[in-house]
């Protein structure tokens, strides 16, 4: 599991979704229920618009056709991508891709989000392909996310690509860009809601 093109032909930005209804009540939502429920709060929508301004401040002048937004198909990510794209006056609609979905959290799905720590603590001492607690392994998440980036590298050149997704998915994707084991995902600085992070090519 790796990126086939280094340095990358495109510039990648990772954007975690804004505050969601599930975040507010402390609920883990990692199944397809997330496609239709638990979208953004009003604060989350505002965070997405603020992220668009930060992006513009970072890159300066840009041509809308040079920007590509690809998002998880979970509602909280889709709504983030929509707010972000509208704030930047992008003509193209965000592209939905299931490879950016939240990591599946097994027996902790629809449970209290304090259970994240149990999964993360076990990640660090387990093999990357371990499916502890019935969770999707960090390796599986890394493989699907890397597959998407490799596909984008084959299809585009010179684009600024924003990948809108979820905390664990983006933490693990960063390990792919860094070339380290996905088991070390929590060694990468945590991404807050609607934090925008540029990847080194």
mmCIF file of C-alpha atoms in Angstrom:
data_model
loop_
_atom_site.group_PDB
_atom_site.id
_atom_site.type_symbol
_atom_site.label_atom_id
_atom_site.label_comp_id
_atom_site.label_asym_id
_atom_site.label_seq_id
_atom_site.Cartn_x
_atom_site.Cartn_y
_atom_site.Cartn_z
ATOM 1 C CA UNK A 1 0.000 0.000 0.000
ATOM 2 C CA UNK A 2 1.713 3.161 -1.221
ATOM 3 C CA UNK A 3 1.414 6.062 -3.611
ATOM 4 C CA UNK A 4 2.592 5.162 -7.090
ATOM 5 C CA UNK A 5 3.692 8.702 -7.990
ATOM 6 C CA UNK A 6 6.149 10.638 -5.801
ATOM 7 C CA UNK A 7 6.295 13.543 -5.944
ATOM 8 C CA UNK A 8 2.612 13.653 -6.769
ATOM 9 C CA UNK A 9 1.461 15.328 -9.975
ATOM 10 C CA UNK A 10 -1.342 17.068 -8.098
ATOM 11 C CA UNK A 11 -1.477 19.088 -4.883
ATOM 12 C CA UNK A 12 -3.562 17.413 -2.169
ATOM 13 C CA UNK A 13 -5.415 18.999 0.724
ATOM 14 C CA UNK A 14 -7.193 16.929 3.368
ATOM 15 C CA UNK A 15 -10.341 18.397 4.907
ATOM 16 C CA UNK A 16 -12.103 16.785 7.822
ATOM 17 C CA UNK A 17 -15.870 17.285 7.904
ATOM 18 C CA UNK A 18 -17.383 20.019 10.044
ATOM 19 C CA UNK A 19 -19.135 19.520 13.355
ATOM 20 C CA UNK A 20 -21.838 16.899 12.850
ATOM 21 C CA UNK A 21 -24.950 15.999 14.767
ATOM 22 C CA UNK A 22 -23.172 12.807 15.822
ATOM 23 C CA UNK A 23 -20.206 14.801 17.141
ATOM 24 C CA UNK A 24 -22.519 16.840 19.352
ATOM 25 C CA UNK A 25 -24.069 13.788 21.007
ATOM 26 C CA UNK A 26 -20.806 11.821 21.123
ATOM 27 C CA UNK A 27 -21.948 9.015 18.811
ATOM 28 C CA UNK A 28 -19.832 6.826 16.519
ATOM 29 C CA UNK A 29 -21.551 6.517 13.121
ATOM 30 C CA UNK A 30 -19.516 4.388 10.727
ATOM 31 C CA UNK A 31 -22.032 2.380 8.670
ATOM 32 C CA UNK A 32 -24.109 3.339 5.645
ATOM 33 C CA UNK A 33 -26.594 4.976 8.002
ATOM 34 C CA UNK A 34 -24.168 7.885 7.797
ATOM 35 C CA UNK A 35 -25.132 8.408 4.161
ATOM 36 C CA UNK A 36 -28.610 9.610 5.100
ATOM 37 C CA UNK A 37 -28.356 10.745 8.746
ATOM 38 C CA UNK A 38 -26.196 12.782 11.107
ATOM 39 C CA UNK A 39 -25.297 15.683 8.842
ATOM 40 C CA UNK A 40 -23.732 18.976 9.841
ATOM 41 C CA UNK A 41 -24.888 21.332 12.539
ATOM 42 C CA UNK A 42 -25.133 25.023 11.703
ATOM 43 C CA UNK A 43 -21.740 25.432 13.348
ATOM 44 C CA UNK A 44 -20.392 22.696 11.080
ATOM 45 C CA UNK A 45 -21.647 24.479 7.982
ATOM 46 C CA UNK A 46 -19.995 27.696 9.109
ATOM 47 C CA UNK A 47 -16.757 25.784 9.754
ATOM 48 C CA UNK A 48 -16.830 24.518 6.166
ATOM 49 C CA UNK A 49 -17.208 28.030 4.803
ATOM 50 C CA UNK A 50 -14.345 29.196 7.018
ATOM 51 C CA UNK A 51 -12.215 26.345 5.677
ATOM 52 C CA UNK A 52 -12.858 27.606 2.162
ATOM 53 C CA UNK A 53 -11.545 31.018 3.169
ATOM 54 C CA UNK A 54 -8.431 29.429 4.680
ATOM 55 C CA UNK A 55 -7.886 27.504 1.473
ATOM 56 C CA UNK A 56 -8.139 30.697 -0.562
ATOM 57 C CA UNK A 57 -5.772 32.483 1.800
ATOM 58 C CA UNK A 58 -3.295 29.614 1.404
ATOM 59 C CA UNK A 59 -3.289 29.249 -2.377
ATOM 60 C CA UNK A 60 -4.096 32.808 -3.432
ATOM 61 C CA UNK A 61 -5.498 33.316 -6.911
ATOM 62 C CA UNK A 62 -6.732 30.147 -8.592
ATOM 63 C CA UNK A 63 -8.751 28.996 -11.566
ATOM 64 C CA UNK A 64 -11.926 27.152 -10.493
ATOM 65 C CA UNK A 65 -11.349 24.500 -13.143
ATOM 66 C CA UNK A 66 -8.058 23.614 -11.458
ATOM 67 C CA UNK A 67 -9.820 22.664 -8.212
ATOM 68 C CA UNK A 68 -11.275 19.194 -7.667
ATOM 69 C CA UNK A 69 -13.263 18.316 -4.553
ATOM 70 C CA UNK A 70 -13.691 14.610 -3.785
ATOM 71 C CA UNK A 71 -15.726 13.600 -0.757
ATOM 72 C CA UNK A 72 -16.891 10.656 1.280
ATOM 73 C CA UNK A 73 -20.530 9.852 0.550
ATOM 74 C CA UNK A 74 -21.470 10.165 4.234
ATOM 75 C CA UNK A 75 -23.851 13.078 4.762
ATOM 76 C CA UNK A 76 -21.583 15.025 7.094
ATOM 77 C CA UNK A 77 -18.790 14.984 4.517
ATOM 78 C CA UNK A 78 -21.083 15.673 1.548
ATOM 79 C CA UNK A 79 -22.517 18.732 3.278
ATOM 80 C CA UNK A 80 -19.024 19.930 4.167
ATOM 81 C CA UNK A 81 -17.892 19.588 0.558
ATOM 82 C CA UNK A 82 -20.984 21.422 -0.676
ATOM 83 C CA UNK A 83 -20.502 24.367 1.688
ATOM 84 C CA UNK A 84 -16.787 24.501 0.886
ATOM 85 C CA UNK A 85 -17.348 24.423 -2.882
ATOM 86 C CA UNK A 86 -20.138 26.997 -2.829
ATOM 87 C CA UNK A 87 -18.016 29.383 -0.755
ATOM 88 C CA UNK A 88 -15.284 29.160 -3.400
ATOM 89 C CA UNK A 89 -17.761 29.570 -6.283
ATOM 90 C CA UNK A 90 -16.619 26.305 -7.827
ATOM 91 C CA UNK A 91 -18.660 25.303 -10.851
ATOM 92 C CA UNK A 92 -18.022 21.572 -10.637
ATOM 93 C CA UNK A 93 -19.992 19.588 -8.079
ATOM 94 C CA UNK A 94 -17.990 17.568 -5.547
ATOM 95 C CA UNK A 95 -17.336 13.973 -6.571
ATOM 96 C CA UNK A 96 -18.589 11.330 -4.133
ATOM 97 C CA UNK A 97 -16.328 8.353 -3.486
ATOM 98 C CA UNK A 98 -16.994 5.588 -0.968
ATOM 99 C CA UNK A 99 -13.253 5.001 -0.522
ATOM 100 C CA UNK A 100 -13.222 8.104 1.673
ATOM 101 C CA UNK A 101 -15.884 6.776 4.053
ATOM 102 C CA UNK A 102 -15.340 6.635 7.781
ATOM 103 C CA UNK A 103 -13.447 3.643 9.096
ATOM 104 C CA UNK A 104 -15.924 0.982 10.245
ATOM 105 C CA UNK A 105 -15.773 0.749 14.026
ATOM 106 C CA UNK A 106 -17.252 -2.727 14.447
ATOM 107 C CA UNK A 107 -18.855 -3.396 17.806
ATOM 108 C CA UNK A 108 -18.536 0.271 18.750
ATOM 109 C CA UNK A 109 -20.673 1.568 15.875
ATOM 110 C CA UNK A 110 -23.602 3.617 17.244
ATOM 111 C CA UNK A 111 -21.894 3.613 20.636
ATOM 112 C CA UNK A 112 -20.308 6.383 22.693
ATOM 113 C CA UNK A 113 -17.299 8.002 21.059
ATOM 114 C CA UNK A 114 -15.166 7.422 24.160
ATOM 115 C CA UNK A 115 -14.629 3.971 22.608
ATOM 116 C CA UNK A 116 -12.344 5.533 19.982
ATOM 117 C CA UNK A 117 -9.527 5.477 22.519
ATOM 118 C CA UNK A 118 -9.861 1.709 22.984
ATOM 119 C CA UNK A 119 -9.520 1.183 19.240
ATOM 120 C CA UNK A 120 -6.613 3.607 18.853
ATOM 121 C CA UNK A 121 -4.700 2.169 21.791
ATOM 122 C CA UNK A 122 -5.031 -1.278 20.255
ATOM 123 C CA UNK A 123 -4.046 0.021 16.789
ATOM 124 C CA UNK A 124 -0.635 1.053 18.069
ATOM 125 C CA UNK A 125 0.256 -2.418 19.404
ATOM 126 C CA UNK A 126 -1.351 -4.521 16.657
ATOM 127 C CA UNK A 127 -0.430 -5.581 13.151
ATOM 128 C CA UNK A 128 -1.857 -3.210 10.499
ATOM 129 C CA UNK A 129 -4.249 -5.906 9.243
ATOM 130 C CA UNK A 130 -5.727 -6.526 12.702
ATOM 131 C CA UNK A 131 -9.535 -6.230 12.835
ATOM 132 C CA UNK A 132 -9.767 -5.867 16.616
ATOM 133 C CA UNK A 133 -13.236 -5.255 18.082
ATOM 134 C CA UNK A 134 -14.612 -6.088 14.627
ATOM 135 C CA UNK A 135 -13.253 -2.799 13.291
ATOM 136 C CA UNK A 136 -11.976 -2.235 9.783
ATOM 137 C CA UNK A 137 -8.201 -2.606 9.941
ATOM 138 C CA UNK A 138 -5.971 0.405 9.469
ATOM 139 C CA UNK A 139 -4.388 -1.413 6.536
ATOM 140 C CA UNK A 140 -7.750 -1.801 4.784
ATOM 141 C CA UNK A 141 -8.479 1.914 5.204
ATOM 142 C CA UNK A 142 -4.997 2.818 3.967
ATOM 143 C CA UNK A 143 -5.391 0.586 0.915
ATOM 144 C CA UNK A 144 -8.721 2.046 -0.170
ATOM 145 C CA UNK A 145 -7.593 5.638 0.402
ATOM 146 C CA UNK A 146 -4.289 5.089 -1.412
ATOM 147 C CA UNK A 147 -6.179 3.436 -4.273
ATOM 148 C CA UNK A 148 -8.229 6.607 -4.692
ATOM 149 C CA UNK A 149 -5.171 8.877 -4.689
ATOM 150 C CA UNK A 150 -3.381 6.637 -7.191
ATOM 151 C CA UNK A 151 -6.452 6.765 -9.424
ATOM 152 C CA UNK A 152 -6.542 10.567 -9.190
ATOM 153 C CA UNK A 153 -2.854 10.662 -10.089
ATOM 154 C CA UNK A 154 -3.552 8.652 -13.224
ATOM 155 C CA UNK A 155 -6.497 10.847 -14.217
ATOM 156 C CA UNK A 156 -5.293 14.371 -13.402
ATOM 157 C CA UNK A 157 -2.195 16.527 -13.595
ATOM 158 C CA UNK A 158 -1.583 19.905 -11.980
ATOM 159 C CA UNK A 159 -4.853 20.001 -10.045
ATOM 160 C CA UNK A 160 -5.452 21.087 -6.488
ATOM 161 C CA UNK A 161 -7.473 18.240 -5.036
ATOM 162 C CA UNK A 162 -9.379 18.516 -1.764
ATOM 163 C CA UNK A 163 -10.257 15.196 -0.128
ATOM 164 C CA UNK A 164 -13.157 15.603 2.301
ATOM 165 C CA UNK A 165 -13.492 12.773 4.769
ATOM 166 C CA UNK A 166 -13.396 11.646 8.394
ATOM 167 C CA UNK A 167 -10.963 11.700 11.281
ATOM 168 C CA UNK A 168 -9.597 8.158 11.142
ATOM 169 C CA UNK A 169 -9.687 7.942 7.359
ATOM 170 C CA UNK A 170 -7.626 11.111 7.031
ATOM 171 C CA UNK A 171 -5.250 10.221 9.876
ATOM 172 C CA UNK A 172 -4.544 6.921 8.125
ATOM 173 C CA UNK A 173 -4.252 8.538 4.692
ATOM 174 C CA UNK A 174 -1.600 10.847 6.101
ATOM 175 C CA UNK A 175 0.504 7.806 7.018
ATOM 176 C CA UNK A 176 0.370 6.835 3.335
ATOM 177 C CA UNK A 177 1.701 10.245 2.293
ATOM 178 C CA UNK A 178 4.354 10.057 5.027
ATOM 179 C CA UNK A 179 5.385 6.524 4.095
ATOM 180 C CA UNK A 180 4.925 5.116 7.612
ATOM 181 C CA UNK A 181 2.874 2.218 8.974
ATOM 182 C CA UNK A 182 -0.867 2.939 9.198
ATOM 183 C CA UNK A 183 -0.712 1.550 12.731
ATOM 184 C CA UNK A 184 1.040 4.813 13.638
ATOM 185 C CA UNK A 185 -1.910 6.953 12.585
ATOM 186 C CA UNK A 186 -2.334 8.441 16.054
ATOM 187 C CA UNK A 187 1.277 9.637 16.025
ATOM 188 C CA UNK A 188 0.150 12.114 13.366
ATOM 189 C CA UNK A 189 -1.311 15.324 14.784
ATOM 190 C CA UNK A 190 -5.067 14.983 15.306
ATOM 191 C CA UNK A 191 -7.286 16.753 12.765
ATOM 192 C CA UNK A 192 -10.043 18.911 14.234
ATOM 193 C CA UNK A 193 -13.421 19.461 12.601
ATOM 194 C CA UNK A 194 -12.921 21.236 9.279
ATOM 195 C CA UNK A 195 -9.178 21.411 9.678
ATOM 196 C CA UNK A 196 -7.534 21.778 6.274
ATOM 197 C CA UNK A 197 -4.122 20.166 5.887
ATOM 198 C CA UNK A 198 -1.869 20.268 2.825
ATOM 199 C CA UNK A 199 0.082 17.120 1.990
ATOM 200 C CA UNK A 200 3.707 17.257 0.939
ATOM 201 C CA UNK A 201 4.020 16.035 -2.659
#
